[in-house]
């Protein structure tokens, strides 16, 4: 059995210092709803956990001024039900409320949600017991071992952003909404603080699917910010899943619009459940900007998002499903009050 130690940080600086002291095999832990799961499966094997769920002030939800700012350890529930978020940014609220279950959202944090790992069944199975080693190779879990999903049971796999090494879907709903809203992530690490756009936070799998995030060792997500925009009002998050009570997306779309009468002036469209990272679609956006939004135009835009899609044997359905989810979300967003 591997020894595991635990410490509690009460400030972001203390958390970073504790990480540096513990070395590379430390992990931050917030709600624990993903990390404990992965530890039980034998996929994550930290030797030290740094509890960041009690850091003073890092749960703040600030809505004054030009930006919305959510502390990295703010609970998914608290952000989803913050009045400004509910009333003026439905895309954010809906992405959180359609994720996981109420019990999980009461534990899980918006920072931890960004860093949760894929639900690809080949990634999650095969690490635990000695008898399973090598049965389901996975490049994300064991770099260079192969990808069991390619040519395997690929119903849930991605059709966008895939590589020869990996087709695992990015699991989170909230990051898809953040992608549509051009969010930025505030980080604190051993080298100091920095801010990066959410679009740069995630890495395509390429030949190194084990490297999923553009994070330096020991960096802590201290906050997530969004510049206030009128597009928040005409926004929505649509998600199709196997069961409505709780399940990960088969296909989802975050849409936010600014309109002049019936004409779309600005469109922000991002996809989930179909790609290896939260996925923005400039092609879909270009098709609706400058035109009035008919159902036909909305479906054309949805299909444009999948022009470069590549499917396997069982996941081709995601291409038409994803296009229709975008189309429905566009119509819903356009009908919302500005
Ligand atoms: C049954 C079930 C169903 C679910 N369904 C959905 C769903 O439909 N949609 C969805 O989006 N999610 C879903 N989830 C996932 C859930 O939303 C995530 O597990 C949760 O958001 C992770 O947050 P956490 O605070 O518990 O993170 P933790 O489990 O504590 O941590 C997750 C990862 O983030 C790191 N981390 C945590 N906080 C920070 C920080 N501030 N800075 C740097 N690193 C940090 C940890 O080291 C770890 O690597 C589901 C989970 C379960 C168990």
CSV table of C-alpha atoms and ligand atoms in Angstrom, one decimal:
chain,number,residue,atom,x,y,z
A,1,UNK,CA,0.0,0.0,0.0
A,2,UNK,CA,1.2,3.5,-0.9
A,3,UNK,CA,1.5,6.1,2.0
A,4,UNK,CA,-0.6,9.2,1.5
A,5,UNK,CA,-0.2,12.5,3.4
A,6,UNK,CA,-2.6,15.4,3.6
A,7,UNK,CA,-2.4,19.1,4.4
A,8,UNK,CA,-4.9,22.0,4.5
A,9,UNK,CA,-4.0,25.3,2.9
A,10,UNK,CA,-5.7,28.5,4.1
A,11,UNK,CA,-4.2,30.8,1.5
A,12,UNK,CA,-3.3,30.3,-2.2
A,13,UNK,CA,0.3,31.2,-1.5
A,14,UNK,CA,0.4,28.5,1.2
A,15,UNK,CA,-1.1,25.9,-1.2
A,16,UNK,CA,1.6,26.7,-3.8
A,17,UNK,CA,4.4,26.5,-1.1
A,18,UNK,CA,3.0,23.2,0.2
A,19,UNK,CA,3.0,21.8,-3.4
A,20,UNK,CA,6.6,22.8,-3.9
A,21,UNK,CA,7.6,21.2,-0.7
A,22,UNK,CA,5.9,17.9,-1.5
A,23,UNK,CA,7.3,17.6,-5.0
A,24,UNK,CA,5.8,16.4,-8.2
A,25,UNK,CA,3.5,13.7,-6.8
A,26,UNK,CA,1.4,16.1,-4.9
A,27,UNK,CA,-2.2,17.0,-6.0
A,28,UNK,CA,-4.5,19.8,-5.0
A,29,UNK,CA,-7.9,18.6,-3.9
A,30,UNK,CA,-11.1,20.6,-3.8
A,31,UNK,CA,-14.4,18.8,-3.7
A,32,UNK,CA,-12.7,15.5,-4.4
A,33,UNK,CA,-15.5,14.3,-6.7
A,34,UNK,CA,-13.1,13.5,-9.5
A,35,UNK,CA,-9.7,13.0,-7.9
A,36,UNK,CA,-10.9,10.5,-5.3
A,37,UNK,CA,-12.6,8.5,-8.0
A,38,UNK,CA,-9.4,8.4,-10.1
A,39,UNK,CA,-7.3,7.4,-7.0
A,40,UNK,CA,-9.7,4.5,-6.3
A,41,UNK,CA,-9.3,3.4,-10.0
A,42,UNK,CA,-5.5,3.5,-9.6
A,43,UNK,CA,-5.2,6.1,-12.3
A,44,UNK,CA,-4.0,9.0,-10.1
A,45,UNK,CA,-1.4,7.9,-7.4
A,46,UNK,CA,-0.5,11.1,-5.5
A,47,UNK,CA,1.6,10.8,-2.3
A,48,UNK,CA,0.4,14.1,-0.9
A,49,UNK,CA,-3.0,15.9,-1.1
A,50,UNK,CA,-3.3,19.6,-0.5
A,51,UNK,CA,-6.8,20.6,0.5
A,52,UNK,CA,-7.7,23.9,-1.2
A,53,UNK,CA,-11.4,23.8,-0.3
A,54,UNK,CA,-10.9,26.1,2.7
A,55,UNK,CA,-8.7,28.8,1.2
A,56,UNK,CA,-9.8,32.2,2.5
A,57,UNK,CA,-11.7,34.2,-0.1
A,58,UNK,CA,-11.1,31.8,-3.0
A,59,UNK,CA,-14.8,31.0,-3.0
A,60,UNK,CA,-15.8,34.6,-3.7
A,61,UNK,CA,-18.3,35.4,-6.5
A,62,UNK,CA,-17.7,39.0,-7.6
A,63,UNK,CA,-20.1,40.6,-10.0
A,64,UNK,CA,-19.4,44.3,-9.7
A,65,UNK,CA,-17.5,46.3,-12.4
A,66,UNK,CA,-16.8,45.1,-15.9
A,67,UNK,CA,-16.2,41.4,-15.1
A,68,UNK,CA,-17.7,38.4,-13.4
A,69,UNK,CA,-15.1,36.7,-11.2
A,70,UNK,CA,-15.5,33.3,-9.7
A,71,UNK,CA,-13.0,32.0,-7.1
A,72,UNK,CA,-11.4,28.7,-8.0
A,73,UNK,CA,-13.0,26.9,-5.1
A,74,UNK,CA,-16.5,28.4,-5.5
A,75,UNK,CA,-19.0,25.6,-5.5
A,76,UNK,CA,-20.8,24.8,-8.8
A,77,UNK,CA,-24.1,25.3,-7.0
A,78,UNK,CA,-23.2,28.7,-5.7
A,79,UNK,CA,-22.1,30.0,-9.1
A,80,UNK,CA,-25.1,28.5,-10.8
A,81,UNK,CA,-27.6,30.2,-8.5
A,82,UNK,CA,-25.8,33.5,-8.1
A,83,UNK,CA,-28.5,36.0,-9.1
A,84,UNK,CA,-26.5,37.8,-11.8
A,85,UNK,CA,-25.4,34.5,-13.4
A,86,UNK,CA,-29.0,33.1,-13.4
A,87,UNK,CA,-30.6,36.2,-14.7
A,88,UNK,CA,-28.0,37.6,-17.1
A,89,UNK,CA,-25.8,34.7,-18.1
A,90,UNK,CA,-28.1,31.6,-18.5
A,91,UNK,CA,-25.5,29.8,-20.5
A,92,UNK,CA,-23.2,29.7,-17.5
A,93,UNK,CA,-26.0,28.8,-15.0
A,94,UNK,CA,-27.4,26.1,-17.3
A,95,UNK,CA,-24.0,24.5,-18.0
A,96,UNK,CA,-23.5,24.0,-14.3
A,97,UNK,CA,-27.1,22.9,-13.5
A,98,UNK,CA,-27.0,20.3,-16.3
A,99,UNK,CA,-23.7,18.9,-15.0
A,100,UNK,CA,-23.6,16.0,-12.5
A,101,UNK,CA,-26.2,15.8,-9.7
A,102,UNK,CA,-27.3,18.3,-7.0
A,103,UNK,CA,-25.3,16.4,-4.3
A,104,UNK,CA,-22.2,16.5,-6.5
A,105,UNK,CA,-22.6,20.2,-7.4
A,106,UNK,CA,-22.8,21.0,-3.6
A,107,UNK,CA,-19.3,19.5,-3.2
A,108,UNK,CA,-17.6,20.2,-6.6
A,109,UNK,CA,-15.8,23.4,-7.4
A,110,UNK,CA,-15.7,25.4,-10.6
A,111,UNK,CA,-11.9,25.2,-10.6
A,112,UNK,CA,-11.9,21.4,-10.1
A,113,UNK,CA,-14.5,21.1,-12.9
A,114,UNK,CA,-12.0,22.6,-15.4
A,115,UNK,CA,-9.4,19.9,-14.5
A,116,UNK,CA,-11.6,16.8,-14.3
A,117,UNK,CA,-10.4,14.0,-16.6
A,118,UNK,CA,-12.1,12.2,-19.4
A,119,UNK,CA,-14.8,9.6,-18.9
A,120,UNK,CA,-13.4,7.5,-21.8
A,121,UNK,CA,-14.1,4.0,-20.5
A,122,UNK,CA,-10.7,2.7,-21.7
A,123,UNK,CA,-9.0,5.4,-19.7
A,124,UNK,CA,-11.0,4.7,-16.6
A,125,UNK,CA,-10.7,0.9,-16.7
A,126,UNK,CA,-7.6,-1.1,-16.8
A,127,UNK,CA,-5.4,0.5,-14.3
A,128,UNK,CA,-6.7,-0.9,-11.0
A,129,UNK,CA,-5.8,-4.5,-10.6
A,130,UNK,CA,-2.7,-6.4,-11.8
A,131,UNK,CA,-5.0,-8.7,-13.9
A,132,UNK,CA,-6.2,-5.7,-15.9
A,133,UNK,CA,-2.7,-4.3,-16.8
A,134,UNK,CA,-2.3,-4.3,-20.6
A,135,UNK,CA,-5.8,-5.4,-21.3
A,136,UNK,CA,-7.0,-2.0,-22.3
A,137,UNK,CA,-4.1,0.1,-23.5
A,138,UNK,CA,-4.6,3.8,-23.2
A,139,UNK,CA,-2.1,6.5,-24.3
A,140,UNK,CA,-3.6,9.0,-21.9
A,141,UNK,CA,-3.1,6.7,-18.9
A,142,UNK,CA,0.1,4.9,-20.1
A,143,UNK,CA,1.8,7.0,-22.8
A,144,UNK,CA,2.8,5.0,-25.8
A,145,UNK,CA,0.7,1.9,-24.9
A,146,UNK,CA,-1.9,2.4,-27.7
A,147,UNK,CA,-5.6,3.5,-27.9
A,148,UNK,CA,-8.2,0.8,-27.3
A,149,UNK,CA,-11.0,3.1,-28.3
A,150,UNK,CA,-9.8,3.4,-31.9
A,151,UNK,CA,-11.4,0.4,-33.5
A,152,UNK,CA,-13.1,-0.5,-30.2
A,153,UNK,CA,-16.3,0.5,-28.5
A,154,UNK,CA,-16.3,4.1,-29.7
A,155,UNK,CA,-19.9,5.2,-29.2
A,156,UNK,CA,-18.9,8.0,-26.7
A,157,UNK,CA,-15.7,9.0,-28.4
A,158,UNK,CA,-14.9,12.4,-29.9
A,159,UNK,CA,-15.4,13.3,-33.6
A,160,UNK,CA,-13.5,16.6,-33.5
A,161,UNK,CA,-9.9,17.3,-32.4
A,162,UNK,CA,-9.0,13.6,-32.4
A,163,UNK,CA,-5.5,12.1,-33.2
A,164,UNK,CA,-4.1,8.7,-34.0
A,165,UNK,CA,-3.2,8.5,-30.3
A,166,UNK,CA,-6.5,9.5,-28.7
A,167,UNK,CA,-10.2,10.1,-29.3
A,168,UNK,CA,-11.3,10.7,-25.6
A,169,UNK,CA,-14.0,13.4,-25.1
A,170,UNK,CA,-13.4,16.4,-22.8
A,171,UNK,CA,-16.1,15.7,-20.2
A,172,UNK,CA,-17.0,19.1,-18.6
A,173,UNK,CA,-20.0,21.2,-19.4
A,174,UNK,CA,-18.9,24.4,-17.7
A,175,UNK,CA,-15.7,24.7,-19.7
A,176,UNK,CA,-17.8,24.7,-22.9
A,177,UNK,CA,-19.9,27.7,-21.7
A,178,UNK,CA,-16.6,29.4,-20.6
A,179,UNK,CA,-15.2,28.8,-24.1
A,180,UNK,CA,-18.3,30.6,-25.6
A,181,UNK,CA,-17.9,33.5,-23.2
A,182,UNK,CA,-14.1,33.9,-23.8
A,183,UNK,CA,-13.3,33.4,-20.1
A,184,UNK,CA,-9.8,33.7,-18.7
A,185,UNK,CA,-8.2,31.6,-16.0
A,186,UNK,CA,-6.2,33.2,-13.2
A,187,UNK,CA,-3.3,31.0,-12.0
A,188,UNK,CA,-0.8,31.1,-9.2
A,189,UNK,CA,2.3,28.9,-9.2
A,190,UNK,CA,5.8,28.7,-8.0
A,191,UNK,CA,6.9,31.3,-10.7
A,192,UNK,CA,4.1,33.7,-9.8
A,193,UNK,CA,0.7,34.5,-11.2
A,194,UNK,CA,-0.5,34.6,-14.8
A,195,UNK,CA,-3.8,34.8,-16.7
A,196,UNK,CA,-4.6,32.7,-19.7
A,197,UNK,CA,-7.6,32.5,-22.0
A,198,UNK,CA,-9.6,29.3,-21.5
A,199,UNK,CA,-9.0,28.5,-25.2
A,200,UNK,CA,-5.3,28.1,-24.3
A,201,UNK,CA,-5.9,26.1,-21.1
A,202,UNK,CA,-6.7,22.9,-23.0
A,203,UNK,CA,-4.4,20.9,-25.2
A,204,UNK,CA,-5.3,18.8,-28.3
A,205,UNK,CA,-4.2,15.2,-27.8
A,206,UNK,CA,-1.8,15.0,-30.7
A,207,UNK,CA,0.9,12.5,-29.8
A,208,UNK,CA,0.8,13.4,-26.1
A,209,UNK,CA,-2.8,12.9,-24.9
A,210,UNK,CA,-1.5,12.4,-21.3
A,211,UNK,CA,-0.8,16.2,-21.3
A,212,UNK,CA,-4.3,17.7,-21.2
A,213,UNK,CA,-3.8,21.1,-19.7
A,214,UNK,CA,-1.4,24.0,-20.3
A,215,UNK,CA,-0.6,24.2,-16.6
A,216,UNK,CA,2.9,24.4,-15.1
A,217,UNK,CA,3.6,22.1,-12.1
A,218,UNK,CA,2.0,23.3,-8.9
A,219,UNK,CA,-0.2,26.0,-10.6
A,220,UNK,CA,-3.4,26.6,-8.7
A,221,UNK,CA,-6.6,27.9,-10.4
A,222,UNK,CA,-7.4,30.9,-8.2
A,223,UNK,CA,-10.2,32.4,-10.3
A,224,UNK,CA,-12.2,32.4,-13.5
A,225,UNK,CA,-13.2,35.7,-15.1
A,226,UNK,CA,-15.6,36.7,-17.8
A,227,UNK,CA,-15.8,40.2,-19.3
A,228,UNK,CA,-19.4,41.4,-19.0
A,229,UNK,CA,-21.3,41.3,-22.3
A,230,UNK,CA,-24.9,41.7,-23.6
A,231,UNK,CA,-24.5,38.4,-25.3
A,232,UNK,CA,-25.0,36.9,-21.8
A,233,UNK,CA,-28.8,37.6,-22.0
A,234,UNK,CA,-29.4,35.8,-25.3
A,235,UNK,CA,-27.6,32.7,-24.3
A,236,UNK,CA,-28.2,29.1,-23.5
A,237,UNK,CA,-26.6,25.7,-22.9
A,238,UNK,CA,-28.2,22.7,-24.6
A,239,UNK,CA,-27.2,19.2,-23.6
A,240,UNK,CA,-28.3,15.8,-24.9
A,241,UNK,CA,-27.4,12.8,-22.7
A,242,UNK,CA,-28.4,9.2,-22.2
A,243,UNK,CA,-30.5,10.0,-19.2
A,244,UNK,CA,-31.8,13.4,-18.0
A,245,UNK,CA,-31.2,12.9,-14.2
A,246,UNK,CA,-27.4,13.1,-14.6
A,247,UNK,CA,-25.0,12.0,-17.3
A,248,UNK,CA,-22.2,13.4,-19.4
A,249,UNK,CA,-23.0,15.0,-22.7
A,250,UNK,CA,-23.3,13.0,-25.9
A,251,UNK,CA,-23.5,16.4,-27.6
A,252,UNK,CA,-23.9,19.9,-26.1
A,253,UNK,CA,-23.8,23.5,-27.3
A,254,UNK,CA,-23.2,26.8,-25.6
A,255,UNK,CA,-24.6,29.7,-27.6
A,256,UNK,CA,-24.6,33.4,-26.9
A,257,UNK,CA,-25.9,36.0,-29.4
A,258,UNK,CA,-26.1,39.8,-29.9
A,259,UNK,CA,-28.8,40.8,-32.3
A,260,UNK,CA,-30.0,43.9,-34.2
A,261,UNK,CA,-33.7,43.1,-34.5
A,262,UNK,CA,-33.8,39.7,-36.3
A,263,UNK,CA,-30.2,39.9,-37.5
A,264,UNK,CA,-27.4,38.3,-35.7
A,265,UNK,CA,-24.6,40.7,-35.0
A,266,UNK,CA,-22.3,38.6,-32.8
A,267,UNK,CA,-22.4,34.8,-32.3
A,268,UNK,CA,-20.5,32.7,-29.9
A,269,UNK,CA,-20.8,29.0,-30.3
A,270,UNK,CA,-19.0,26.2,-28.5
A,271,UNK,CA,-19.5,22.5,-28.4
A,272,UNK,CA,-19.2,19.7,-25.8
A,273,UNK,CA,-19.4,15.9,-25.8
A,274,UNK,CA,-18.1,15.7,-29.3
A,275,UNK,CA,-14.5,16.9,-29.1
A,276,UNK,CA,-11.3,16.2,-27.3
A,277,UNK,CA,-11.3,19.7,-25.8
A,278,UNK,CA,-14.1,22.2,-25.2
A,279,UNK,CA,-14.6,23.3,-28.8
A,280,UNK,CA,-15.3,26.7,-30.3
A,281,UNK,CA,-16.7,26.8,-33.8
A,282,UNK,CA,-15.8,29.9,-35.9
A,283,UNK,CA,-17.4,28.2,-38.9
A,284,UNK,CA,-20.8,27.9,-37.3
A,285,UNK,CA,-20.5,31.5,-36.0
A,286,UNK,CA,-19.6,32.8,-39.5
A,287,UNK,CA,-22.7,31.2,-41.0
A,288,UNK,CA,-25.2,33.1,-38.7
A,289,UNK,CA,-23.5,36.5,-38.3
A,290,UNK,CA,-25.2,39.1,-40.6
A,291,UNK,CA,-28.2,37.0,-41.3
A,292,UNK,CA,-31.6,36.5,-39.7
A,293,UNK,CA,-31.8,33.2,-37.9
A,294,UNK,CA,-34.2,30.8,-39.6
A,295,UNK,CA,-34.3,27.1,-38.5
A,296,UNK,CA,-32.7,26.2,-41.9
A,297,UNK,CA,-29.9,28.7,-41.3
A,298,UNK,CA,-29.4,27.4,-37.8
A,299,UNK,CA,-29.1,23.8,-39.0
A,300,UNK,CA,-26.7,24.9,-41.7
A,301,UNK,CA,-24.5,26.5,-39.0
A,302,UNK,CA,-24.7,23.4,-36.9
A,303,UNK,CA,-23.5,21.2,-39.8
A,304,UNK,CA,-20.7,23.7,-40.6
A,305,UNK,CA,-19.3,23.0,-37.1
A,306,UNK,CA,-18.7,19.3,-38.1
A,307,UNK,CA,-17.1,19.8,-41.5
A,308,UNK,CA,-13.8,18.4,-40.2
A,309,UNK,CA,-15.4,15.6,-38.1
A,310,UNK,CA,-14.0,12.1,-38.2
A,311,UNK,CA,-16.0,9.3,-36.8
A,312,UNK,CA,-15.4,5.6,-36.0
A,313,UNK,CA,-17.8,2.7,-36.3
A,314,UNK,CA,-20.3,3.7,-33.6
A,315,UNK,CA,-20.1,7.5,-33.0
A,316,UNK,CA,-21.0,8.9,-36.4
A,317,UNK,CA,-24.5,9.7,-34.9
A,318,UNK,CA,-22.7,12.5,-33.0
A,319,UNK,CA,-22.2,14.6,-36.2
A,320,UNK,CA,-25.9,15.0,-37.0
A,321,UNK,CA,-26.9,15.1,-33.3
A,322,UNK,CA,-24.3,17.8,-32.6
A,323,UNK,CA,-25.5,19.9,-35.5
A,324,UNK,CA,-29.1,19.7,-34.3
A,325,UNK,CA,-28.1,20.6,-30.7
A,326,UNK,CA,-26.4,23.7,-32.1
A,327,UNK,CA,-29.4,24.6,-34.2
A,328,UNK,CA,-31.8,24.2,-31.3
A,329,UNK,CA,-29.6,26.2,-29.0
A,330,UNK,CA,-29.3,29.0,-31.6
A,331,UNK,CA,-33.1,29.3,-31.9
A,332,UNK,CA,-33.6,29.3,-28.1
A,333,UNK,CA,-30.9,31.9,-27.6
A,334,UNK,CA,-32.4,34.1,-30.3
A,335,UNK,CA,-35.8,34.0,-28.6
A,336,UNK,CA,-34.4,35.1,-25.2
A,337,UNK,CA,-35.0,38.7,-24.1
A,338,UNK,CA,-32.1,41.1,-24.5
B,1,LIG,C1,-21.5,10.6,-11.1
B,1,LIG,C2,-20.8,11.8,-11.6
B,1,LIG,C3,-21.5,12.5,-12.7
B,1,LIG,C4,-20.9,13.7,-13.2
B,1,LIG,N1,-21.5,14.3,-14.2
B,1,LIG,C5,-20.9,15.4,-14.8
B,1,LIG,C6,-21.5,16.1,-15.9
B,1,LIG,O1,-22.6,15.7,-16.4
B,1,LIG,N2,-20.9,17.2,-16.3
B,1,LIG,C7,-19.7,17.7,-15.8
B,1,LIG,O2,-19.2,18.7,-16.2
B,1,LIG,N3,-19.1,17.1,-14.7
B,1,LIG,C8,-19.7,16.0,-14.2
B,1,LIG,N4,-19.1,15.3,-13.2
B,1,LIG,C9,-17.8,15.7,-12.8
B,1,LIG,C10,-17.8,16.8,-11.7
B,1,LIG,O3,-18.4,17.9,-12.1
B,1,LIG,C11,-16.4,17.0,-11.3
B,1,LIG,O4,-15.9,15.8,-10.6
B,1,LIG,C12,-16.2,18.2,-10.4
B,1,LIG,O5,-16.5,19.4,-11.1
B,1,LIG,C13,-14.7,18.3,-10.0
B,1,LIG,O6,-14.6,19.3,-9.0
B,1,LIG,P1,-13.9,19.0,-7.6
B,1,LIG,O7,-13.9,20.3,-6.9
B,1,LIG,O8,-14.6,17.9,-6.9
B,1,LIG,O9,-12.5,18.6,-8.1
B,1,LIG,P2,-11.5,17.5,-7.4
B,1,LIG,O10,-12.0,16.1,-7.7
B,1,LIG,O11,-11.1,17.9,-6.1
B,1,LIG,O12,-10.2,17.8,-8.4
B,1,LIG,C14,-10.2,17.5,-9.8
B,1,LIG,C15,-8.9,17.9,-10.4
B,1,LIG,O13,-8.7,19.3,-10.3
B,1,LIG,C16,-7.5,19.6,-9.5
B,1,LIG,N5,-7.9,20.8,-8.8
B,1,LIG,C17,-9.0,21.0,-8.1
B,1,LIG,N6,-9.1,22.3,-7.7
B,1,LIG,C18,-8.0,22.9,-8.3
B,1,LIG,C19,-7.5,24.3,-8.3
B,1,LIG,N7,-8.2,25.3,-7.7
B,1,LIG,N8,-6.4,24.6,-8.9
B,1,LIG,C20,-5.7,23.6,-9.6
B,1,LIG,N9,-6.1,22.3,-9.6
B,1,LIG,C21,-7.3,22.0,-9.0
B,1,LIG,C22,-7.2,18.4,-8.7
B,1,LIG,O14,-5.9,18.3,-8.4
B,1,LIG,C23,-7.7,17.3,-9.6
B,1,LIG,O15,-6.7,17.0,-10.5
B,1,LIG,C24,-19.7,14.2,-12.6
B,1,LIG,C25,-19.0,13.5,-11.6
B,1,LIG,C26,-19.6,12.3,-11.1
B,1,LIG,C27,-18.9,11.6,-10.0
